[in-house]
Amino acid sequence: MHKGVCILGCFFLFLLLSSCNSWRKITYNFSEYKGYKKFDKIDLPGAETPFAFHLGSKEMQTQIASLNVQPNGFNNPNAPNYSLEEYLREETKTTAFLIIQNDSILYEQYFDHFDQDAPLPSFSVAKSFVSALVGIAIQEGKIQSVHDPVTAYLPELLDAAPEWKDLHIQHLLNMRSGIRFDEDSYSNPFGDIINFYISRDHFEWVRKAQFAHPPGTFHYYSSLDTEILGFILERATGKKLAHYLHEKLWLPLGMESDGFWSIDSKKHQAPKAYCCLNASARDYAKLGRLYLNHGNWNGVQILDSSWVHESITPNRINGCYQNQWYSGNRYTKSVKKEGNYEIMRFPDSLLAAEQPLLPTQFIQRDATDSDQWVIRNCGPDFFALGVFGQEVYVMPERNMIFVRLGKKSDPYTNFLFRKVAWALKNS
């Protein structure tokens, strides 16, 4: 009996270590991106005639690097001050940081031996690229409408859960599919998101999916929703997702560097649409530039302006999330001082509800204190966001694009963007 228990225990230990090693691949190897060529992937060669941003002056680079920042000052008035470069180098796990204004790179810095050509992981920033491809497929007539049922493109799902017939593309774009999926299990090696990532057959996951809510009734951020969009795009266009991206965005936007998009396996060739596009920081910035210019690229309307407008219009009833983009959700502020803000907090939702709200504002529990409530504001900024702090942040009022890539999330990144923008405006 003891021998049997020992064998069983060793078996479960093996499973645990296997899962942990797979998770380690995601958090360490994948985000550090050494030895990335071992991943199953589809390559994305750069454009023959790349588009290059102008380079700002060395004086501007030095000025921005030495900017005084105190990103967590509104939570801790006694927090030490840093220069921007000190903060990025010493207090964060940043690998690339880029500031662009009026098509000029004002500041560009890489850390940990990375450089401007390194293919850095997007994680969920890839979702915003998928959204752009959906918009292009619609304007080309490959997809008729966001109101099309998913089963119009994936008819085999009619034989799966009954809710599939009521699921539309718009539900997937806004993360309202209702499909049961645990996106919040990153720390659990047996959780959905980890096991989905290491799965060698992503469509089998989709086919077996069950629903927790009727489609369209509940907003829950789920990578599985974007993966389904990837399958729809491949069926609608008759092309691999990476090839469609290369044709419709990579080459037209003049991507400077080679990139790649990971797939689930060489056998199934399913794109990891939800996470695993990999490109240089400058090339990520070009998606931000396309949306900043309402889908127009140097006089050519690559993406319909109405699609861009809809995607970046604040959606307060959907958590400031629309078409796989966030609008700049931020705390409503009561004090503005040198780019710093004091957050308005309320001890209960009733007191918060008594405050006059703008159409883009909504009430939410404070992310830093579950016993308090805050008023959040969507827009006017918008951004693509990925786990571990990958971000393409667009500030239309200043014609600015920020790109931050790294190995660990920094909760003050968006505040840092706004503080840098404020400092430059007043310098």
Tab-separated table of C-alpha atoms in Angstrom, residues 3-408:
chain	number	residue	atom	x	y	z
A	3	LYS	CA	4.470	1.651	-2.383
A	4	GLY	CA	1.270	2.482	-4.270
A	5	VAL	CA	0.843	5.755	-2.370
A	6	CYS	CA	4.461	6.639	-3.100
A	7	ILE	CA	4.025	5.962	-6.828
A	8	LEU	CA	0.822	8.002	-6.899
A	9	GLY	CA	2.522	10.845	-5.033
A	10	CYS	CA	5.446	10.840	-7.447
A	11	PHE	CA	3.021	10.954	-10.370
A	12	PHE	CA	1.256	14.058	-9.012
A	13	LEU	CA	4.630	15.643	-8.196
A	14	PHE	CA	5.663	15.070	-11.807
A	15	LEU	CA	2.471	16.743	-13.035
A	16	LEU	CA	3.035	19.692	-10.725
A	17	LEU	CA	6.634	20.177	-11.813
A	18	SER	CA	5.640	19.849	-15.466
A	19	SER	CA	3.001	22.546	-15.043
A	20	CYS	CA	5.386	24.779	-13.102
A	21	ASN	CA	8.023	24.403	-15.812
A	22	SER	CA	5.472	25.384	-18.430
A	23	TRP	CA	4.488	28.386	-16.329
A	24	ARG	CA	8.149	29.259	-15.917
A	25	LYS	CA	8.413	29.275	-19.715
A	26	ILE	CA	5.677	31.901	-19.844
A	27	THR	CA	6.894	34.158	-17.054
A	28	TYR	CA	10.625	33.892	-17.563
A	29	ASN	CA	11.775	32.598	-20.933
A	30	PHE	CA	8.835	34.040	-22.826
A	31	SER	CA	9.026	37.529	-21.376
A	32	GLU	CA	12.813	37.638	-21.317
A	33	TYR	CA	12.865	36.296	-24.848
A	34	LYS	CA	16.129	34.472	-24.918
A	35	GLY	CA	15.992	31.404	-27.097
A	36	TYR	CA	12.649	32.474	-28.576
A	37	LYS	CA	13.285	30.577	-31.823
A	38	LYS	CA	12.306	27.296	-30.179
A	39	PHE	CA	8.637	28.348	-30.130
A	40	ASP	CA	6.246	27.130	-32.825
A	41	LYS	CA	5.665	30.301	-34.800
A	42	ILE	CA	4.970	32.014	-38.109
A	43	ASP	CA	7.571	34.576	-39.116
A	44	LEU	CA	6.689	38.167	-40.044
A	45	PRO	CA	9.465	39.668	-42.204
A	46	GLY	CA	9.820	43.421	-41.993
A	47	ALA	CA	8.886	45.715	-44.859
A	48	GLU	CA	11.320	46.305	-47.737
A	49	THR	CA	10.710	50.044	-47.326
A	50	PRO	CA	10.149	50.540	-43.611
A	51	PHE	CA	8.508	53.580	-42.107
A	52	ALA	CA	10.806	55.243	-39.599
A	53	PHE	CA	9.880	57.772	-36.949
A	54	HIS	CA	12.039	60.886	-36.812
A	55	LEU	CA	14.685	60.892	-34.116
A	56	GLY	CA	14.516	63.695	-31.597
A	57	SER	CA	17.566	65.566	-30.408
A	58	LYS	CA	20.052	64.146	-27.931
A	59	GLU	CA	19.291	67.150	-25.756
A	60	MET	CA	15.623	66.136	-25.583
A	61	GLN	CA	16.577	62.549	-24.762
A	62	THR	CA	18.785	63.776	-21.922
A	63	GLN	CA	16.112	66.168	-20.657
A	64	ILE	CA	13.470	63.450	-20.499
A	65	ALA	CA	15.838	60.912	-18.954
A	66	SER	CA	16.510	63.342	-16.095
A	67	LEU	CA	12.864	64.290	-15.477
A	68	ASN	CA	11.986	64.108	-11.816
A	69	VAL	CA	9.296	61.491	-11.231
A	70	GLN	CA	7.519	60.242	-8.151
A	71	PRO	CA	5.012	57.858	-9.716
A	72	ASN	CA	3.511	56.564	-6.493
A	73	GLY	CA	3.467	59.944	-4.796
A	74	PHE	CA	-0.320	60.147	-4.484
A	75	ASN	CA	-0.278	57.001	-2.326
A	76	ASN	CA	2.901	57.790	-0.429
A	77	PRO	CA	3.893	61.463	-0.090
A	78	ASN	CA	7.219	60.367	1.397
A	79	ALA	CA	8.166	58.214	-1.571
A	80	PRO	CA	11.660	58.953	-2.920
A	81	ASN	CA	12.086	60.947	-6.102
A	82	TYR	CA	13.844	59.461	-9.115
A	83	SER	CA	14.845	60.602	-12.527
A	84	LEU	CA	12.804	58.821	-15.180
A	85	GLU	CA	15.756	56.708	-16.239
A	86	GLU	CA	16.603	55.785	-12.637
A	87	TYR	CA	13.019	54.773	-12.023
A	88	LEU	CA	12.841	52.586	-15.120
A	89	ARG	CA	16.224	51.006	-14.481
A	90	GLU	CA	16.047	50.480	-10.719
A	91	GLU	CA	12.392	50.254	-9.729
A	92	THR	CA	10.736	48.399	-12.617
A	93	LYS	CA	11.372	45.384	-14.829
A	94	THR	CA	11.113	47.526	-17.961
A	95	THR	CA	12.783	46.217	-21.115
A	96	ALA	CA	11.784	49.016	-23.526
A	97	PHE	CA	10.381	52.521	-23.035
A	98	LEU	CA	9.467	54.775	-25.928
A	99	ILE	CA	7.961	58.279	-26.140
A	100	ILE	CA	6.813	59.589	-29.527
A	101	GLN	CA	5.252	62.963	-30.265
A	102	ASN	CA	4.395	64.368	-33.692
A	103	ASP	CA	6.133	61.351	-35.285
A	104	SER	CA	9.394	62.104	-33.474
A	105	ILE	CA	10.997	59.742	-30.972
A	106	LEU	CA	11.655	62.013	-28.027
A	107	TYR	CA	12.923	59.266	-25.755
A	108	GLU	CA	13.943	55.660	-26.361
A	109	GLN	CA	15.629	53.400	-23.875
A	110	TYR	CA	16.211	49.656	-23.638
A	111	PHE	CA	17.309	47.622	-20.661
A	112	ASP	CA	18.656	44.142	-19.948
A	113	HIS	CA	20.633	43.882	-23.196
A	114	PHE	CA	17.611	44.418	-25.447
A	115	ASP	CA	17.712	46.848	-28.367
A	116	GLN	CA	15.438	48.504	-30.928
A	117	ASP	CA	15.281	45.383	-33.129
A	118	ALA	CA	14.532	42.853	-30.376
A	119	PRO	CA	11.246	40.943	-30.866
A	120	LEU	CA	9.603	41.593	-27.506
A	121	PRO	CA	6.371	39.852	-26.452
A	122	SER	CA	3.098	41.725	-26.704
A	123	PHE	CA	1.016	39.419	-24.554
A	124	SER	CA	-2.507	40.892	-24.729
A	125	VAL	CA	-1.445	43.903	-26.791
A	126	ALA	CA	-1.914	41.345	-29.569
A	127	LYS	CA	-5.671	41.552	-28.949
A	128	SER	CA	-5.732	45.106	-30.299
A	129	PHE	CA	-3.991	43.958	-33.493
A	130	VAL	CA	-6.677	41.278	-33.855
A	131	SER	CA	-9.359	43.946	-33.487
A	132	ALA	CA	-7.777	45.986	-36.278
A	133	LEU	CA	-7.792	42.899	-38.512
A	134	VAL	CA	-11.478	42.323	-37.759
A	135	GLY	CA	-12.157	45.903	-38.841
A	136	ILE	CA	-10.211	45.387	-42.081
A	137	ALA	CA	-12.001	42.080	-42.776
A	138	ILE	CA	-15.345	43.881	-42.397
A	139	GLN	CA	-14.416	46.706	-44.754
A	140	GLU	CA	-13.245	44.095	-47.276
A	141	GLY	CA	-16.533	42.219	-46.974
A	142	LYS	CA	-14.862	39.058	-45.684
A	143	ILE	CA	-16.896	39.492	-42.485
A	144	GLN	CA	-20.347	40.958	-43.079
A	145	SER	CA	-20.979	42.534	-39.679
A	146	VAL	CA	-19.988	42.452	-36.019
A	147	HIS	CA	-23.514	41.172	-35.451
A	148	ASP	CA	-22.821	37.987	-37.395
A	149	PRO	CA	-23.168	34.837	-35.307
A	150	VAL	CA	-19.925	33.027	-34.609
A	151	THR	CA	-21.399	29.858	-36.090
A	152	ALA	CA	-21.659	31.530	-39.494
A	153	TYR	CA	-17.873	31.093	-39.656
A	154	LEU	CA	-17.412	28.141	-37.289
A	155	PRO	CA	-20.502	25.997	-38.058
A	156	GLU	CA	-19.137	22.932	-36.279
A	157	LEU	CA	-19.796	24.720	-32.967
A	158	LEU	CA	-23.536	24.308	-33.552
A	159	ASP	CA	-23.053	20.731	-32.375
A	160	ALA	CA	-21.404	21.918	-29.135
A	161	ALA	CA	-23.016	23.979	-26.342
A	162	PRO	CA	-26.435	25.437	-27.311
A	163	GLU	CA	-25.374	29.004	-26.464
A	164	TRP	CA	-23.046	29.136	-29.478
A	165	LYS	CA	-25.941	29.998	-31.796
A	166	ASP	CA	-26.542	33.214	-29.818
A	167	LEU	CA	-22.899	34.319	-29.680
A	168	HIS	CA	-21.992	37.196	-32.030
A	169	ILE	CA	-18.664	38.688	-33.062
A	170	GLN	CA	-19.442	41.893	-31.145
A	171	HIS	CA	-19.761	39.878	-27.940
A	172	LEU	CA	-16.233	38.563	-28.456
A	173	LEU	CA	-14.826	42.009	-29.254
A	174	ASN	CA	-16.191	43.413	-25.998
A	175	MET	CA	-15.464	40.348	-23.856
A	176	ARG	CA	-19.137	39.555	-23.335
A	177	SER	CA	-19.195	35.992	-24.623
A	178	GLY	CA	-20.343	34.470	-21.343
A	179	ILE	CA	-17.975	31.526	-21.883
A	180	ARG	CA	-16.685	29.971	-18.671
A	181	PHE	CA	-12.941	30.695	-18.511
A	182	ASP	CA	-10.695	31.652	-15.595
A	183	GLU	CA	-8.491	34.481	-16.851
A	184	ASP	CA	-7.393	35.377	-13.315
A	185	SER	CA	-5.496	32.160	-12.599
A	186	TYR	CA	-1.987	33.224	-13.623
A	187	SER	CA	-0.529	32.147	-10.282
A	188	ASN	CA	-2.147	28.710	-10.517
A	189	PRO	CA	-0.197	26.227	-12.691
A	190	PHE	CA	-3.422	24.220	-13.083
A	191	GLY	CA	-5.582	27.264	-13.971
A	192	ASP	CA	-7.371	27.804	-17.266
A	193	ILE	CA	-5.097	30.481	-18.693
A	194	ILE	CA	-1.926	28.454	-18.111
A	195	ASN	CA	-3.318	25.201	-19.424
A	196	PHE	CA	-4.824	26.978	-22.407
A	197	TYR	CA	-1.464	28.571	-23.215
A	198	ILE	CA	0.402	25.253	-23.149
A	199	SER	CA	-2.367	23.388	-24.992
A	200	ARG	CA	-1.267	21.938	-28.313
A	201	ASP	CA	-4.793	22.127	-29.776
A	202	HIS	CA	-6.489	25.452	-29.136
A	203	PHE	CA	-9.569	24.736	-31.215
A	204	GLU	CA	-10.327	21.689	-29.087
A	205	TRP	CA	-10.456	24.038	-26.094
A	206	VAL	CA	-12.955	26.226	-27.929
A	207	ARG	CA	-15.100	23.277	-29.008
A	208	LYS	CA	-15.365	21.975	-25.444
A	209	ALA	CA	-16.077	25.372	-23.875
A	210	GLN	CA	-19.147	25.797	-21.667
A	211	PHE	CA	-21.048	28.972	-20.874
A	212	ALA	CA	-21.401	30.630	-17.481
A	213	HIS	CA	-23.746	33.387	-18.755
A	214	PRO	CA	-25.919	33.936	-21.814
A	215	PRO	CA	-23.892	35.698	-24.558
A	216	GLY	CA	-23.953	39.481	-24.320
A	217	THR	CA	-25.158	39.702	-20.717
A	218	PHE	CA	-21.914	39.822	-18.732
A	219	HIS	CA	-18.522	41.479	-19.257
A	220	TYR	CA	-15.542	39.336	-18.271
A	221	TYR	CA	-12.101	39.737	-19.792
A	222	SER	CA	-11.214	36.406	-21.409
A	223	SER	CA	-8.374	35.463	-23.726
A	224	LEU	CA	-10.539	32.687	-25.089
A	225	ASP	CA	-12.792	35.342	-26.687
A	226	THR	CA	-9.899	36.732	-28.721
A	227	GLU	CA	-8.736	33.263	-29.697
A	228	ILE	CA	-12.162	32.638	-31.227
A	229	LEU	CA	-11.838	35.905	-33.170
A	230	GLY	CA	-8.572	34.557	-34.555
A	231	PHE	CA	-10.303	31.412	-35.800
A	232	ILE	CA	-13.100	33.493	-37.351
A	233	LEU	CA	-10.570	35.671	-39.191
A	234	GLU	CA	-8.814	32.623	-40.603
A	235	ARG	CA	-12.083	31.095	-41.813
A	236	ALA	CA	-13.399	34.389	-43.219
A	237	THR	CA	-10.219	35.363	-45.070
A	238	GLY	CA	-8.949	31.905	-46.007
A	239	LYS	CA	-5.521	32.903	-44.682
A	240	LYS	CA	-3.437	32.216	-41.616
A	241	LEU	CA	-3.889	35.018	-39.095
A	242	ALA	CA	-0.181	35.880	-39.220
A	243	HIS	CA	-0.237	36.027	-43.023
A	244	TYR	CA	-3.308	38.287	-42.971
A	245	LEU	CA	-1.566	40.540	-40.438
A	246	HIS	CA	1.559	40.626	-42.598
A	247	GLU	CA	-0.417	41.588	-45.698
A	248	LYS	CA	-2.825	44.098	-44.146
A	249	LEU	CA	-0.763	45.773	-41.418
A	250	TRP	CA	2.856	44.645	-41.227
A	251	LEU	CA	3.832	45.701	-44.733
A	252	PRO	CA	1.483	48.720	-45.131
A	253	LEU	CA	2.695	50.198	-41.827
A	254	GLY	CA	6.319	49.671	-42.833
A	255	MET	CA	7.366	47.552	-39.870
A	256	GLU	CA	11.106	48.021	-39.401
A	257	SER	CA	11.978	44.676	-37.862
A	258	ASP	CA	11.105	41.027	-38.283
A	259	GLY	CA	8.497	39.683	-35.891
A	260	PHE	CA	6.619	36.458	-35.375
A	261	TRP	CA	3.325	35.103	-34.072
A	262	SER	CA	3.351	31.973	-31.920
A	263	ILE	CA	1.021	29.063	-32.726
A	264	ASP	CA	-0.278	26.227	-30.589
A	265	SER	CA	1.658	23.489	-32.429
A	266	LYS	CA	3.152	22.629	-35.777
A	267	LYS	CA	0.386	20.062	-36.218
A	268	HIS	CA	-2.607	22.352	-35.716
A	269	GLN	CA	-1.053	25.732	-36.629
A	270	ALA	CA	-3.640	27.638	-34.583
A	271	PRO	CA	-2.582	31.208	-33.829
A	272	LYS	CA	-2.238	32.278	-30.228
A	273	ALA	CA	-4.316	35.280	-31.198
A	274	TYR	CA	-4.840	36.422	-27.631
A	275	CYS	CA	-1.235	36.861	-26.575
A	276	CYS	CA	1.671	35.950	-28.715
A	277	LEU	CA	2.506	38.464	-31.369
A	278	ASN	CA	6.134	39.503	-31.012
A	279	ALA	CA	7.680	42.660	-32.427
A	280	SER	CA	9.981	45.581	-31.729
A	281	ALA	CA	8.916	48.506	-29.575
A	282	ARG	CA	8.957	50.881	-32.558
A	283	ASP	CA	6.710	48.587	-34.556
A	284	TYR	CA	4.201	48.311	-31.700
A	285	ALA	CA	4.088	52.105	-31.705
A	286	LYS	CA	2.895	52.048	-35.316
A	287	LEU	CA	-0.414	50.478	-34.335
A	288	GLY	CA	-0.853	53.389	-31.929
A	289	ARG	CA	-0.008	55.815	-34.732
A	290	LEU	CA	-2.587	54.183	-37.042
A	291	TYR	CA	-5.340	54.663	-34.447
A	292	LEU	CA	-4.110	58.135	-33.488
A	293	ASN	CA	-4.579	59.105	-37.151
A	294	HIS	CA	-8.064	57.544	-37.374
A	295	GLY	CA	-6.928	54.598	-39.506
A	296	ASN	CA	-5.076	56.749	-42.047
A	297	TRP	CA	-1.444	55.980	-42.837
A	298	ASN	CA	0.354	58.725	-44.743
A	299	GLY	CA	-2.693	59.437	-46.893
A	300	VAL	CA	-3.905	55.852	-47.290
A	301	GLN	CA	-7.021	54.809	-45.342
A	302	ILE	CA	-5.900	51.379	-44.131
A	303	LEU	CA	-8.577	51.041	-41.461
A	304	ASP	CA	-12.011	52.620	-41.677
A	305	SER	CA	-12.175	55.711	-39.478
A	306	SER	CA	-15.576	54.654	-38.137
A	307	TRP	CA	-14.036	51.420	-36.814
A	308	VAL	CA	-11.295	53.378	-35.067
A	309	HIS	CA	-13.812	55.844	-33.660
A	310	GLU	CA	-15.965	53.060	-32.256
A	311	SER	CA	-12.958	51.266	-30.777
A	312	ILE	CA	-11.608	54.258	-28.871
A	313	THR	CA	-14.944	55.762	-27.810
A	314	PRO	CA	-15.265	55.323	-24.036
A	315	ASN	CA	-17.593	52.493	-23.026
A	316	ARG	CA	-18.252	53.018	-19.325
A	317	ILE	CA	-20.726	50.133	-19.031
A	318	ASN	CA	-18.051	47.756	-20.304
A	319	GLY	CA	-15.254	48.690	-17.928
A	320	CYS	CA	-13.799	51.254	-20.374
A	321	TYR	CA	-13.195	48.370	-22.806
A	322	GLN	CA	-14.325	48.471	-26.420
A	323	ASN	CA	-13.284	46.348	-29.414
A	324	GLN	CA	-10.215	44.939	-27.604
A	325	TRP	CA	-8.982	48.430	-26.615
A	326	TYR	CA	-9.113	50.237	-23.287
A	327	SER	CA	-9.973	53.889	-23.116
A	328	GLY	CA	-7.863	55.760	-20.589
A	329	ASN	CA	-9.647	54.726	-17.440
A	330	ARG	CA	-8.373	56.808	-14.577
A	331	TYR	CA	-9.463	57.982	-11.186
A	332	THR	CA	-11.454	61.179	-11.023
A	333	LYS	CA	-9.223	63.716	-9.335
A	334	SER	CA	-9.990	66.438	-6.821
A	335	VAL	CA	-6.584	68.125	-6.844
A	336	LYS	CA	-4.214	68.699	-9.751
A	337	LYS	CA	-0.687	69.675	-8.857
A	338	GLU	CA	2.405	69.350	-11.050
A	339	GLY	CA	0.965	66.389	-12.850
A	340	ASN	CA	0.076	64.684	-9.569
A	341	TYR	CA	-3.448	63.923	-8.438
A	342	GLU	CA	-5.302	63.193	-5.241
A	343	ILE	CA	-7.838	60.413	-5.632
A	344	MET	CA	-11.413	61.001	-4.479
A	345	ARG	CA	-12.329	58.042	-2.254
A	346	PHE	CA	-15.680	57.302	-0.609
A	347	PRO	CA	-16.433	54.890	2.251
A	348	ASP	CA	-19.439	53.387	0.449
A	349	SER	CA	-21.086	53.306	-2.952
A	350	LEU	CA	-24.010	55.504	-1.872
A	351	LEU	CA	-21.772	58.465	-1.069
A	352	ALA	CA	-19.922	57.937	-4.349
A	353	ALA	CA	-23.229	57.826	-6.234
A	354	GLU	CA	-24.195	61.222	-4.811
A	355	GLN	CA	-21.388	62.838	-6.775
A	356	PRO	CA	-22.283	64.360	-10.157
A	357	LEU	CA	-21.044	62.051	-12.911
A	358	LEU	CA	-20.122	62.773	-16.501
A	359	PRO	CA	-21.362	60.380	-19.219
A	360	THR	CA	-17.971	58.660	-19.339
A	361	GLN	CA	-17.682	58.179	-15.569
A	362	PHE	CA	-18.726	55.271	-13.380
A	363	ILE	CA	-18.374	54.091	-9.788
A	364	GLN	CA	-16.005	51.268	-8.903
A	365	ARG	CA	-14.385	49.729	-5.846
A	366	ASP	CA	-10.930	51.140	-5.238
A	367	ALA	CA	-8.292	48.792	-6.636
A	368	THR	CA	-6.003	49.590	-3.691
A	369	ASP	CA	-8.641	49.428	-0.944
A	370	SER	CA	-11.669	47.141	-1.278
A	371	ASP	CA	-13.498	48.992	1.516
A	372	GLN	CA	-13.584	52.240	-0.433
A	373	TRP	CA	-15.125	53.422	-3.677
A	374	VAL	CA	-13.806	55.733	-6.396
A	375	ILE	CA	-15.163	57.413	-9.505
A	376	ARG	CA	-13.436	56.220	-12.648
A	377	ASN	CA	-13.276	58.109	-15.905
A	378	CYS	CA	-12.972	56.571	-19.390
A	379	GLY	CA	-10.946	58.470	-21.969
A	380	PRO	CA	-9.857	60.511	-23.730
A	381	ASP	CA	-6.635	58.473	-23.837
A	382	PHE	CA	-6.740	54.889	-25.084
A	383	PHE	CA	-4.361	51.970	-24.910
A	384	ALA	CA	-3.575	48.358	-25.738
A	385	LEU	CA	-2.547	46.440	-22.632
A	386	GLY	CA	-0.873	43.112	-21.904
A	387	VAL	CA	0.020	41.163	-18.780
A	388	PHE	CA	3.356	42.056	-17.134
A	389	GLY	CA	2.867	45.665	-18.202
A	390	GLN	CA	3.113	45.601	-21.993
A	391	GLU	CA	1.402	48.748	-23.218
A	392	VAL	CA	0.842	50.983	-26.230
A	393	TYR	CA	-0.669	54.170	-24.790
A	394	VAL	CA	-2.051	56.929	-27.037
A	395	MET	CA	-2.693	60.473	-25.843
A	396	PRO	CA	-4.631	62.224	-28.645
A	397	GLU	CA	-4.708	65.626	-26.953
A	398	ARG	CA	-0.914	65.765	-27.074
A	399	ASN	CA	-0.401	63.708	-30.262
A	400	MET	CA	1.737	61.348	-28.199
A	401	ILE	CA	2.378	57.606	-28.169
A	402	PHE	CA	4.034	55.756	-25.307
A	403	VAL	CA	5.288	52.176	-25.466
A	404	ARG	CA	6.301	50.320	-22.329
A	405	LEU	CA	7.405	46.676	-22.427
A	406	GLY	CA	8.717	44.661	-19.538
A	407	LYS	CA	8.850	41.563	-17.356
A	408	LYS	CA	6.664	42.848	-14.540
